[in-house]
């Protein structure tokens, strides 16, 4: 039977996430929590692996296509100057860095292509997306930054809220991709909130009731039209997904949120 993590190991790993000290009891509690999360995670990953590839014998991450491990390792070794080899942790860290760089580059290139009103990313869009950005804190080349103003340009007014726009907003504000089912659910919720807010405006206008309610409904409608509601929902959903260790926003995150909050 596999041994659980040691509390000292979890304490060392946790030191990378917090500057506060952890008591011995907290470390033991974290061990139990992580093992419980593995209990939940592995069967779900196993089911997803077999659904995607019934004859597969190795557990896989079906939500993500990773850069090739061995090829990345070889490329890293080739560029060493003083060390002789690359550890598995360094390879994994390198893959994470490269995938983040790739994601940001493609996101920016996609926005540049959308700005040109084309559906194909072309070399000029990649060139725009990879303009060097100097990080003054360490003078190293930083990955291209995502610019939400470009994302929202031409989308906040006079345009339909499309699945493509929602996917871009999810990456920008939720920090991760969103599933097709979640896109559909979010659109349904959005128009449900729009409909109810519009009904409230009509009722307040017709009945001549307290103007405070009428003004509040107008403010809510303005927020809906400016996509403020969408942004807040995606931020909350992305946070929930991240806390659960998910790589994508799914329907599960949305149904736990109060759309009228």
XYZ file of N, CA and C in Angstrom:
783
model
N 0.849 -1.197 0.000
C 0.000 0.000 0.000
C 0.883 1.246 0.000
N 0.559 2.179 -0.842
C 1.352 3.402 -0.962
C 1.282 4.224 0.321
N 2.436 4.766 0.697
C 2.476 5.615 1.887
C 1.963 7.012 1.538
N 1.270 7.678 2.476
C 0.856 9.069 2.221
C 2.072 9.983 2.267
N 1.887 11.219 1.855
C 2.971 12.188 1.935
C 3.398 12.352 3.388
N 4.668 12.662 3.584
C 5.108 12.990 4.937
C 4.745 14.433 5.240
N 4.480 14.711 6.505
C 4.089 16.076 6.879
C 5.223 17.062 6.613
N 6.491 16.620 6.759
C 7.626 17.518 6.510
C 7.713 17.880 5.024
N 7.412 16.906 4.156
C 7.432 17.169 2.719
C 6.341 18.168 2.347
N 5.143 17.978 2.880
C 4.049 18.905 2.601
C 4.372 20.288 3.137
N 5.034 20.342 4.296
C 5.446 21.640 4.838
C 6.423 22.341 3.919
N 7.361 21.563 3.337
C 8.354 22.147 2.430
C 7.680 22.653 1.155
N 6.778 21.838 0.592
C 6.062 22.251 -0.619
C 5.210 23.482 -0.331
N 4.554 23.505 0.821
C 3.673 24.627 1.186
C 4.444 25.925 1.349
N 5.735 25.820 1.685
C 6.535 27.033 1.879
C 6.656 27.845 0.596
N 6.396 27.189 -0.528
C 6.410 27.923 -1.788
C 5.143 28.690 -2.049
N 4.107 28.444 -1.224
C 2.812 29.096 -1.421
C 2.469 30.105 -0.329
N 3.150 30.027 0.805
C 2.857 30.953 1.902
C 4.139 31.245 2.669
N 4.235 32.458 3.196
C 5.387 32.830 4.009
C 5.135 32.549 5.487
N 3.894 32.177 5.820
C 3.554 31.884 7.209
C 4.017 30.483 7.601
N 4.284 30.296 8.881
C 4.665 28.992 9.387
C 3.420 28.123 9.543
N 3.603 26.831 9.397
C 2.502 25.886 9.571
C 2.773 25.030 10.798
N 1.774 24.875 11.634
C 1.933 24.017 12.803
C 1.968 22.566 12.353
N 2.457 21.701 13.228
C 2.512 20.283 12.914
C 1.139 19.705 12.625
N 0.143 20.178 13.393
C -1.223 19.682 13.208
C -1.773 20.090 11.849
N -1.427 21.302 11.410
C -1.897 21.784 10.102
C -1.264 20.964 8.985
N 0.023 20.649 9.125
C 0.699 19.837 8.108
C 0.042 18.463 7.994
N -0.276 17.853 9.148
C -0.946 16.546 9.143
C -2.327 16.652 8.489
N -3.021 17.759 8.795
C -4.349 17.976 8.212
C -4.259 18.135 6.697
N -3.224 18.839 6.231
C -3.038 19.021 4.790
C -2.737 17.697 4.101
N -1.978 16.834 4.772
C -1.707 15.506 4.223
C -3.011 14.761 4.005
N -3.877 14.770 5.029
C -5.160 14.077 4.931
C -6.021 14.663 3.822
N -6.013 15.987 3.699
C -6.817 16.645 2.670
C -6.333 16.279 1.270
N -4.999 16.243 1.083
C -4.460 15.925 -0.240
C -4.751 14.475 -0.622
N -4.639 13.570 0.348
C -4.943 12.167 0.068
C -6.429 12.009 -0.266
N -7.287 12.737 0.448
C -8.724 12.696 0.158
C -9.013 13.243 -1.236
N -8.244 14.263 -1.634
C -8.438 14.830 -2.969
C -7.986 13.846 -4.045
N -6.942 13.074 -3.749
C -6.507 12.030 -4.678
C -7.596 10.968 -4.809
N -8.254 10.649 -3.680
C -9.367 9.694 -3.715
C -10.451 10.139 -4.684
N -10.684 11.451 -4.736
C -11.709 11.997 -5.625
C -11.203 12.150 -7.050
N -9.940 12.564 -7.161
C -9.378 12.924 -8.464
C -9.107 11.720 -9.362
N -8.477 10.686 -8.816
C -8.019 9.564 -9.650
C -9.172 8.820 -10.339
N -10.254 8.456 -9.607
C -11.361 7.783 -10.315
C -11.942 8.629 -11.440
N -12.019 9.956 -11.222
C -12.551 10.839 -12.262
C -11.628 10.858 -13.470
N -10.320 10.930 -13.233
C -9.354 10.927 -14.336
C -9.339 9.576 -15.045
N -9.489 8.505 -14.266
C -9.510 7.169 -14.847
C -10.704 6.996 -15.775
N -11.866 7.461 -15.306
C -13.079 7.372 -16.115
C -12.944 8.181 -17.393
N -12.383 9.398 -17.274
C -12.205 10.257 -18.448
C -11.216 9.641 -19.430
N -10.142 9.021 -18.918
C -9.140 8.383 -19.773
C -9.750 7.249 -20.585
N -10.529 6.393 -19.909
C -11.136 5.250 -20.586
C -12.233 5.675 -21.551
N -12.918 6.769 -21.231
C -13.950 7.271 -22.146
C -13.323 7.778 -23.433
N -12.165 8.416 -23.286
C -11.487 8.967 -24.459
C -10.768 7.882 -25.254
N -10.126 6.946 -24.540
C -9.370 5.867 -25.199
C -9.609 4.568 -24.449
N -10.640 3.796 -24.834
C -11.031 2.590 -24.086
C -9.924 1.562 -23.893
N -8.976 1.464 -24.830
C -7.938 0.444 -24.718
C -6.660 0.952 -24.054
N -6.693 2.172 -23.530
C -5.501 2.753 -22.915
C -5.221 2.083 -21.573
N -3.947 1.903 -21.246
C -3.547 1.251 -20.006
C -2.929 2.218 -19.000
N -2.706 3.440 -19.424
C -2.044 4.427 -18.569
C -2.962 5.608 -18.304
N -3.024 6.034 -17.045
C -3.842 7.193 -16.672
C -3.360 8.422 -17.418
N -4.289 9.206 -17.925
C -3.933 10.366 -18.741
C -4.717 11.587 -18.275
N -4.239 12.758 -18.666
C -4.964 14.004 -18.420
C -5.687 14.358 -19.710
N -6.966 14.010 -19.790
C -7.719 14.204 -21.031
C -8.079 15.655 -21.281
N -7.904 16.508 -20.277
C -8.244 17.917 -20.447
C -7.088 18.738 -20.999
N -5.956 18.081 -21.200
C -4.795 18.869 -21.600
C -3.860 18.067 -22.487
N -3.370 18.694 -23.526
C -2.352 18.095 -24.384
C -1.025 18.748 -24.018
N -0.113 17.964 -23.470
C 1.139 18.506 -22.965
C 2.236 18.475 -24.024
N 3.214 19.346 -23.841
C 4.414 19.267 -24.656
C 5.120 17.945 -24.357
N 5.774 17.391 -25.363
C 6.449 16.109 -25.196
C 7.531 16.203 -24.121
N 7.466 15.316 -23.130
C 8.384 15.355 -21.984
C 9.833 15.118 -22.408
N 10.069 14.009 -23.115
C 11.444 13.653 -23.479
C 12.081 14.672 -24.413
N 11.281 15.174 -25.379
C 11.830 16.152 -26.319
C 12.184 17.454 -25.579
N 11.323 17.856 -24.661
C 11.604 19.072 -23.879
C 12.864 18.876 -23.030
N 12.967 17.704 -22.419
C 14.144 17.401 -21.578
C 15.418 17.460 -22.409
N 15.405 16.850 -23.591
C 16.595 16.846 -24.453
C 16.989 18.262 -24.870
N 15.989 19.069 -25.204
C 16.265 20.451 -25.612
C 16.846 21.259 -24.457
N 16.385 20.976 -23.238
C 16.903 21.684 -22.067
C 18.338 21.254 -21.769
N 18.605 19.943 -21.835
C 19.957 19.437 -21.584
C 20.947 20.046 -22.572
N 20.528 20.154 -23.818
C 21.391 20.681 -24.883
C 21.850 22.107 -24.605
N 21.104 22.813 -23.776
C 21.394 24.220 -23.526
C 22.047 24.466 -22.164
N 22.380 23.398 -21.441
C 23.078 23.547 -20.168
C 24.523 23.966 -20.417
N 25.055 24.777 -19.517
C 26.450 25.179 -19.650
C 27.311 24.633 -18.513
N 26.797 24.627 -17.287
C 27.596 24.185 -16.140
C 27.108 22.879 -15.527
N 25.816 22.580 -15.655
C 25.268 21.345 -15.098
C 25.300 20.230 -16.140
N 25.093 18.998 -15.670
C 25.215 17.852 -16.568
C 23.874 17.255 -16.982
N 22.855 17.400 -16.155
C 21.566 16.781 -16.470
C 20.414 17.643 -15.962
N 19.210 17.245 -16.333
C 17.996 17.987 -15.954
C 17.071 17.042 -15.183
N 16.685 17.431 -13.973
C 15.790 16.616 -13.162
C 14.360 16.679 -13.673
N 13.550 15.686 -13.276
C 12.166 15.625 -13.741
C 11.362 16.852 -13.298
N 11.673 17.360 -12.072
C 10.956 18.550 -11.600
C 11.244 19.744 -12.496
N 12.501 19.850 -12.948
C 12.876 20.964 -13.825
C 12.188 20.836 -15.178
N 12.062 19.608 -15.661
C 11.373 19.404 -16.945
C 9.911 19.799 -16.828
N 9.263 19.364 -15.738
C 7.858 19.719 -15.534
C 7.692 21.233 -15.416
N 8.603 21.868 -14.678
C 8.540 23.327 -14.543
C 8.750 23.998 -15.895
N 9.692 23.445 -16.683
C 9.934 23.996 -18.013
C 8.725 23.863 -18.916
N 8.064 22.714 -18.851
C 6.859 22.497 -19.654
C 5.759 23.472 -19.244
N 5.571 23.651 -17.937
C 4.561 24.599 -17.460
C 4.852 25.999 -17.989
N 6.121 26.409 -17.924
C 6.503 27.740 -18.396
C 6.258 27.888 -19.894
N 6.674 26.884 -20.665
C 6.522 26.941 -22.117
C 5.056 26.927 -22.535
N 4.241 26.127 -21.844
C 2.819 26.074 -22.183
C 2.131 27.394 -21.841
N 2.545 28.014 -20.720
C 1.986 29.328 -20.362
C 2.381 30.366 -21.408
N 3.639 30.310 -21.839
C 4.118 31.227 -22.882
C 3.334 31.022 -24.181
N 3.136 29.747 -24.554
C 2.390 29.421 -25.774
C 0.952 29.908 -25.678
N 0.329 29.669 -24.521
C -1.064 30.079 -24.322
C -1.213 31.593 -24.459
N -0.328 32.337 -23.795
C -0.431 33.799 -23.844
C -0.162 34.323 -25.246
N 0.810 33.726 -25.911
C 1.113 34.150 -27.278
C -0.079 33.932 -28.198
N -0.697 32.734 -28.121
C -1.837 32.428 -28.981
C -3.060 33.266 -28.617
N -3.255 33.517 -27.322
C -4.373 34.379 -26.919
C -4.229 35.770 -27.516
N -3.011 36.315 -27.424
C -2.780 37.646 -27.975
C -2.881 37.650 -29.497
N -2.388 36.595 -30.131
C -2.467 36.496 -31.590
C -3.918 36.348 -32.035
N -4.693 35.600 -31.257
C -6.114 35.425 -31.575
C -6.851 36.761 -31.497
N -6.507 37.559 -30.485
C -7.133 38.879 -30.352
C -6.726 39.786 -31.508
N -5.458 39.676 -31.930
C -5.001 40.481 -33.066
C -5.726 40.070 -34.337
N -5.953 38.759 -34.513
C -6.678 38.278 -35.692
C -8.128 38.741 -35.668
N -8.743 38.698 -34.479
C -10.133 39.167 -34.347
C -10.235 40.648 -34.676
N -9.223 41.395 -34.279
C -9.206 42.831 -34.564
C -9.143 43.084 -36.069
N -8.466 42.182 -36.792
C -8.391 42.275 -38.258
C -9.630 41.690 -38.926
N -10.561 41.165 -38.091
C -11.804 40.551 -38.590
C -11.515 39.349 -39.495
N -10.543 38.526 -39.101
C -10.261 37.272 -39.815
C -10.316 36.128 -38.819
N -10.512 34.922 -39.337
C -10.622 33.746 -38.479
C -9.380 32.871 -38.508
N -8.301 33.373 -39.101
C -7.065 32.609 -39.193
C -5.924 33.416 -38.583
N -5.178 32.798 -37.678
C -3.989 33.447 -37.120
C -2.876 33.381 -38.155
N -2.335 34.536 -38.494
C -1.292 34.622 -39.517
C 0.014 35.103 -38.881
N 1.130 34.975 -39.627
C 2.428 35.366 -39.058
C 2.443 36.770 -38.461
N 1.744 37.699 -39.080
C 1.757 39.074 -38.561
C 1.099 39.155 -37.185
N 0.126 38.271 -36.940
C -0.534 38.265 -35.632
C 0.391 37.696 -34.565
N 1.170 36.678 -34.935
C 2.156 36.125 -34.002
C 3.222 37.166 -33.701
N 3.631 37.882 -34.732
C 4.655 38.916 -34.545
C 4.153 39.992 -33.584
N 2.882 40.375 -33.734
C 2.292 41.361 -32.833
C 2.223 40.820 -31.412
N 1.900 39.528 -31.295
C 1.710 38.915 -29.978
C 3.006 38.707 -29.231
N 4.132 38.656 -29.943
C 5.404 38.337 -29.293
C 6.355 39.523 -29.251
N 5.803 40.741 -29.273
C 6.648 41.909 -29.087
C 7.315 41.809 -27.721
N 8.648 41.907 -27.639
C 9.344 41.726 -26.364
C 8.841 42.684 -25.294
N 8.617 42.146 -24.101
C 8.225 42.946 -22.946
C 9.278 42.745 -21.883
N 9.975 43.803 -21.490
C 11.057 43.666 -20.525
C 10.494 43.742 -19.110
N 10.783 42.693 -18.327
C 10.377 42.659 -16.930
C 11.471 43.339 -16.118
N 11.184 44.532 -15.600
C 12.206 45.314 -14.928
C 12.681 44.683 -13.624
N 11.930 43.753 -13.079
C 12.307 43.149 -11.804
C 13.500 42.216 -11.964
N 13.647 41.564 -13.117
C 14.775 40.657 -13.291
C 15.465 40.821 -14.642
N 15.025 41.817 -15.428
C 15.630 42.137 -16.729
C 15.612 40.963 -17.694
N 14.681 40.012 -17.493
C 14.546 38.896 -18.415
C 13.367 39.138 -19.340
N 13.333 38.390 -20.399
C 12.233 38.505 -21.337
C 10.979 37.918 -20.714
N 9.939 38.704 -20.613
C 8.696 38.223 -20.009
C 7.744 37.779 -21.097
N 6.842 36.830 -20.799
C 5.858 36.388 -21.784
C 4.959 37.540 -22.172
N 4.407 37.547 -23.373
C 3.508 38.620 -23.784
C 2.324 38.712 -22.842
N 1.905 39.929 -22.544
C 0.807 40.143 -21.607
C -0.519 40.194 -22.339
N -1.546 39.700 -21.667
C -2.878 39.752 -22.238
C -3.480 41.128 -21.955
N -4.110 41.702 -22.944
C -4.678 43.039 -22.792
C -6.179 42.945 -22.945
N -6.884 43.155 -21.825
C -8.323 42.964 -21.861
C -9.035 44.049 -22.654
N -8.388 45.240 -22.792
C -9.042 46.289 -23.567
C -9.237 45.853 -25.006
N -8.211 45.191 -25.594
C -8.329 44.702 -26.961
C -9.423 43.650 -27.063
N -9.524 42.834 -26.023
C -10.509 41.760 -26.022
C -11.924 42.314 -26.082
N -12.146 43.395 -25.359
C -13.504 43.917 -25.256
C -13.835 44.930 -26.340
N -12.823 45.390 -27.062
C -13.073 46.395 -28.083
C -14.027 45.849 -29.143
N -15.092 46.568 -29.377
C -16.055 46.164 -30.381
C -17.009 45.088 -29.909
N -16.909 44.675 -28.620
C -17.758 43.601 -28.145
C -18.752 44.073 -27.088
N -18.521 45.240 -26.460
C -19.390 45.661 -25.391
C -20.671 46.308 -25.861
N -20.685 46.766 -27.064
C -21.921 47.372 -27.544
C -22.061 47.116 -29.032
N -23.298 46.873 -29.449
C -23.558 46.691 -30.869
C -23.167 45.328 -31.399
N -22.742 44.401 -30.527
C -22.357 43.071 -30.964
C -23.059 42.034 -30.118
N -23.303 40.871 -30.709
C -23.915 39.780 -29.961
C -22.883 39.161 -29.046
N -23.361 38.666 -27.914
C -22.494 37.945 -26.996
C -22.385 36.513 -27.509
N -21.302 36.215 -28.202
C -21.149 34.929 -28.865
C -20.322 33.968 -28.016
N -20.391 32.651 -28.311
C -19.544 31.682 -27.614
C -18.057 32.008 -27.734
N -17.624 32.510 -28.904
C -16.217 32.845 -29.091
C -15.793 33.955 -28.133
N -16.667 34.969 -27.982
C -16.374 36.066 -27.058
C -16.291 35.537 -25.635
N -17.218 34.647 -25.262
C -17.219 34.087 -23.916
C -15.948 33.281 -23.647
N -15.479 32.543 -24.629
C -14.255 31.759 -24.440
C -13.063 32.679 -24.190
N -13.016 33.790 -24.911
C -11.935 34.752 -24.707
C -12.032 35.394 -23.329
N -13.250 35.748 -22.937
C -13.456 36.344 -21.622
C -13.088 35.368 -20.519
N -13.386 34.081 -20.726
C -13.060 33.062 -19.713
C -11.559 32.983 -19.503
N -10.794 33.008 -20.592
C -9.341 32.952 -20.460
C -8.788 34.209 -19.811
N -9.415 35.361 -20.126
C -8.916 36.623 -19.600
C -9.283 36.824 -18.138
N -10.543 36.567 -17.779
C -11.014 36.856 -16.427
C -11.108 35.625 -15.532
N -11.400 34.472 -16.129
C -11.450 33.246 -15.332
C -10.091 32.586 -15.212
N -9.151 32.970 -16.088
C -7.806 32.438 -16.019
C -7.640 31.051 -16.603
N -8.653 30.543 -17.304
C -8.571 29.198 -17.874
C -9.630 29.030 -18.953
N -9.533 27.976 -19.755
C -10.556 27.728 -20.780
C -11.900 27.386 -20.139
N -12.935 27.348 -20.963
C -14.280 27.020 -20.495
C -14.878 25.970 -21.431
N -15.590 25.008 -20.879
C -16.163 23.945 -21.707
C -17.350 24.470 -22.509
N -17.696 23.751 -23.583
C -18.836 24.149 -24.415
C -20.133 24.153 -23.605
N -20.279 23.154 -22.713
C -21.492 23.069 -21.888
C -21.600 24.271 -20.961
N -20.462 24.714 -20.416
C -20.466 25.875 -19.523
C -20.765 27.160 -20.288
N -20.268 27.247 -21.528
C -20.577 28.413 -22.368
C -22.088 28.516 -22.582
N -22.700 27.384 -22.915
C -24.146 27.358 -23.137
C -24.901 27.729 -21.868
N -24.457 27.191 -20.730
C -25.111 27.483 -19.452
C -24.984 28.965 -19.102
N -23.802 29.532 -19.320
C -23.571 30.942 -18.984
C -24.408 31.860 -19.865
N -24.540 31.515 -21.144
C -25.385 32.312 -22.035
C -26.848 32.270 -21.592
N -27.318 31.086 -21.207
C -28.697 30.957 -20.732
C -28.914 31.773 -19.466
N -27.954 31.713 -18.541
C -28.052 32.495 -17.301
C -28.041 33.991 -17.595
N -27.171 34.387 -18.529
C -27.046 35.807 -18.869
C -28.372 36.364 -19.382
N -28.968 35.662 -20.333
C -30.218 36.166 -20.902
C -31.390 36.045 -19.927
N -31.293 35.100 -18.986
C -32.303 35.014 -17.940
C -32.242 36.232 -17.027
N -31.009 36.632 -16.667
C -30.831 37.813 -15.822
C -31.234 39.076 -16.580
N -30.873 39.157 -17.859
C -31.279 40.302 -18.690
C -32.796 40.407 -18.745
N -33.455 39.272 -18.957
C -34.919 39.258 -19.057
C -35.571 39.723 -17.765
N -35.091 39.214 -16.633
C -35.685 39.605 -15.345
C -35.419 41.070 -15.042
N -34.203 41.531 -15.350
C -33.883 42.945 -15.107
C -34.735 43.846 -15.986
N -34.937 43.444 -17.245
C -35.797 44.217 -18.141
C -37.231 44.258 -17.644
N -37.713 43.138 -17.109
C -39.065 43.083 -16.556
C -39.196 44.023 -15.368
N -38.174 44.063 -14.523
C -38.198 44.973 -13.370
C -38.240 46.428 -13.818
N -37.516 46.752 -14.868
C -37.523 48.123 -15.384
C -38.921 48.493 -15.881
N -39.541 47.568 -16.626
C -40.885 47.833 -17.150
C -41.902 48.010 -16.019
N -41.810 47.168 -15.009
C -42.766 47.245 -13.893
C -42.605 48.555 -13.135
N -41.366 48.944 -12.853
C -41.135 50.194 -12.123
C -41.601 51.396 -12.941
N -41.387 51.345 -14.256
C -41.771 52.468 -15.115
C -43.283 52.593 -15.214
N -43.988 51.439 -15.289
C -45.443 51.459 -15.458
C -46.180 51.793 -14.170
N -45.660 51.278 -13.056
C -46.380 51.461 -11.791
C -46.012 52.757 -11.086
N -44.975 53.412 -11.548
C -44.577 54.673 -10.926
C -44.195 54.489 -9.476
N -43.532 53.390 -9.151
C -43.172 53.104 -7.767
C -41.892 53.850 -7.381
N -41.335 53.450 -6.257
C -40.132 54.091 -5.733
C -39.067 54.210 -6.823
N -38.591 55.406 -7.121
C -37.610 55.577 -8.198
C -36.284 54.878 -7.904
N -36.006 54.602 -6.622
C -34.743 53.948 -6.268
C -34.660 52.565 -6.917
N -35.787 51.845 -6.914
C -35.814 50.526 -7.532
C -35.613 50.604 -9.027
N -36.219 51.609 -9.654
C -36.103 51.816 -11.097
C -34.648 52.112 -11.473
N -34.022 53.003 -10.688
C -32.626 53.367 -10.951
C -31.705 52.163 -10.754
N -31.999 51.377 -9.705
C -31.192 50.183 -9.443
C -31.269 49.198 -10.617
N -32.469 49.018 -11.162
C -32.645 48.115 -12.301
C -31.928 48.635 -13.537
N -31.958 49.949 -13.731
C -31.244 50.549 -14.863
C -29.736 50.328 -14.728
N -29.238 50.484 -13.495
C -27.805 50.280 -13.259
C -27.414 48.821 -13.541
N -28.295 47.901 -13.119
C -28.017 46.488 -13.359
C -28.007 46.180 -14.862
N -28.944 46.778 -15.601
C -28.989 46.548 -17.034
C -27.747 47.110 -17.715
N -27.299 48.276 -17.276
C -26.083 48.868 -17.834
C -24.891 47.954 -17.579
N -24.832 47.393 -16.362
C -23.747 46.478 -16.013
C -23.780 45.231 -16.883
N -24.992 44.740 -17.159
C -25.144 43.576 -18.022
C -24.672 43.879 -19.436
N -25.043 45.044 -19.944
C -24.665 45.408 -21.298
C -23.157 45.650 -21.425
N -22.526 46.099 -20.347
C -21.081 46.338 -20.373
C -20.298 45.088 -19.989
N -20.998 43.969 -19.824
C -20.400 42.660 -19.534
C -19.768 42.572 -18.153
N -20.122 43.500 -17.262
C -19.608 43.419 -15.890
C -20.091 42.166 -15.182
N -21.351 41.796 -15.425
C -21.910 40.590 -14.803
C -21.168 39.360 -15.292
N -20.903 39.289 -16.585
C -20.179 38.161 -17.162
C -18.788 38.050 -16.545
N -18.099 39.165 -16.434
C -16.748 39.158 -15.883
C -16.737 38.637 -14.449
N -17.697 39.110 -13.633
C -17.744 38.663 -12.231
C -18.041 37.168 -12.138
N -18.958 36.694 -12.958
C -19.296 35.271 -12.945
C -18.075 34.428 -13.332
N -17.335 34.863 -14.332
C -16.172 34.109 -14.778
C -15.041 34.139 -13.753
N -14.862 35.287 -13.101
C -13.842 35.376 -12.050
C -14.163 34.412 -10.919
N -15.431 34.401 -10.475
C -15.844 33.511 -9.385
C -15.763 32.047 -9.807
N -16.198 31.749 -11.037
C -16.162 30.370 -11.528
C -14.724 29.891 -11.697
N -13.854 30.768 -12.214
C -12.454 30.410 -12.395
C -11.762 30.152 -11.064
N -12.094 30.951 -10.059
C -11.515 30.760 -8.724
C -11.948 29.422 -8.146
N -13.234 29.089 -8.294
C -13.744 27.821 -7.780
C -13.074 26.642 -8.493
N -12.948 26.738 -9.815
C -12.318 25.663 -10.580
C -10.864 25.490 -10.177
N -10.165 26.610 -9.992
C -8.757 26.552 -9.603
C -8.593 25.918 -8.225
N -9.473 26.283 -7.285
C -9.406 25.714 -5.933
C -9.648 24.212 -5.945
N -10.422 23.739 -6.908
C -10.705 22.309 -7.011
C -9.673 21.563 -7.858
N -8.710 22.307 -8.392
C -7.663 21.687 -9.190
C -8.071 21.394 -10.614
N -9.159 22.022 -11.092
C -9.615 21.798 -12.451
C -8.829 22.675 -13.421
N -8.795 22.262 -14.673
C -8.091 23.017 -15.715
C -9.045 23.817 -16.586
N -10.351 23.583 -16.418
C -11.353 24.288 -17.215
C -12.546 24.665 -16.347
N -13.206 25.746 -16.712
C -14.467 26.113 -16.073
C -15.556 25.241 -16.669
N -16.312 24.568 -15.810
C -17.377 23.695 -16.300
C -18.704 24.114 -15.677
N -19.768 23.429 -16.072
C -21.115 23.753 -15.582
C -21.166 23.687 -14.065
N -20.400 22.782 -13.480
C -20.387 22.605 -12.029
C -20.087 23.909 -11.301
N -19.171 24.716 -11.858
C -18.825 25.983 -11.216
C -19.976 26.991 -11.320
N -20.689 26.981 -12.426
C -21.738 27.979 -12.659
C -22.998 27.707 -11.852
N -23.365 26.428 -11.707
C -24.615 26.119 -11.006
C -24.506 26.393 -9.516
N -23.274 26.531 -9.018
C -23.079 26.843 -7.599
C -23.064 28.343 -7.319
N -23.177 29.149 -8.378
C -23.159 30.613 -8.224
C -24.580 31.163 -8.301
N -24.833 32.189 -7.540
C -26.124 32.877 -7.608
C -26.032 33.956 -8.703
N -26.723 33.757 -9.832
C -26.608 34.724 -10.938
C -27.180 36.100 -10.605
N -28.026 36.167 -9.576
C -28.656 37.440 -9.223
C -27.952 38.128 -8.044
N -26.827 37.547 -7.610
C -26.109 38.108 -6.464
C -25.427 39.407 -6.839
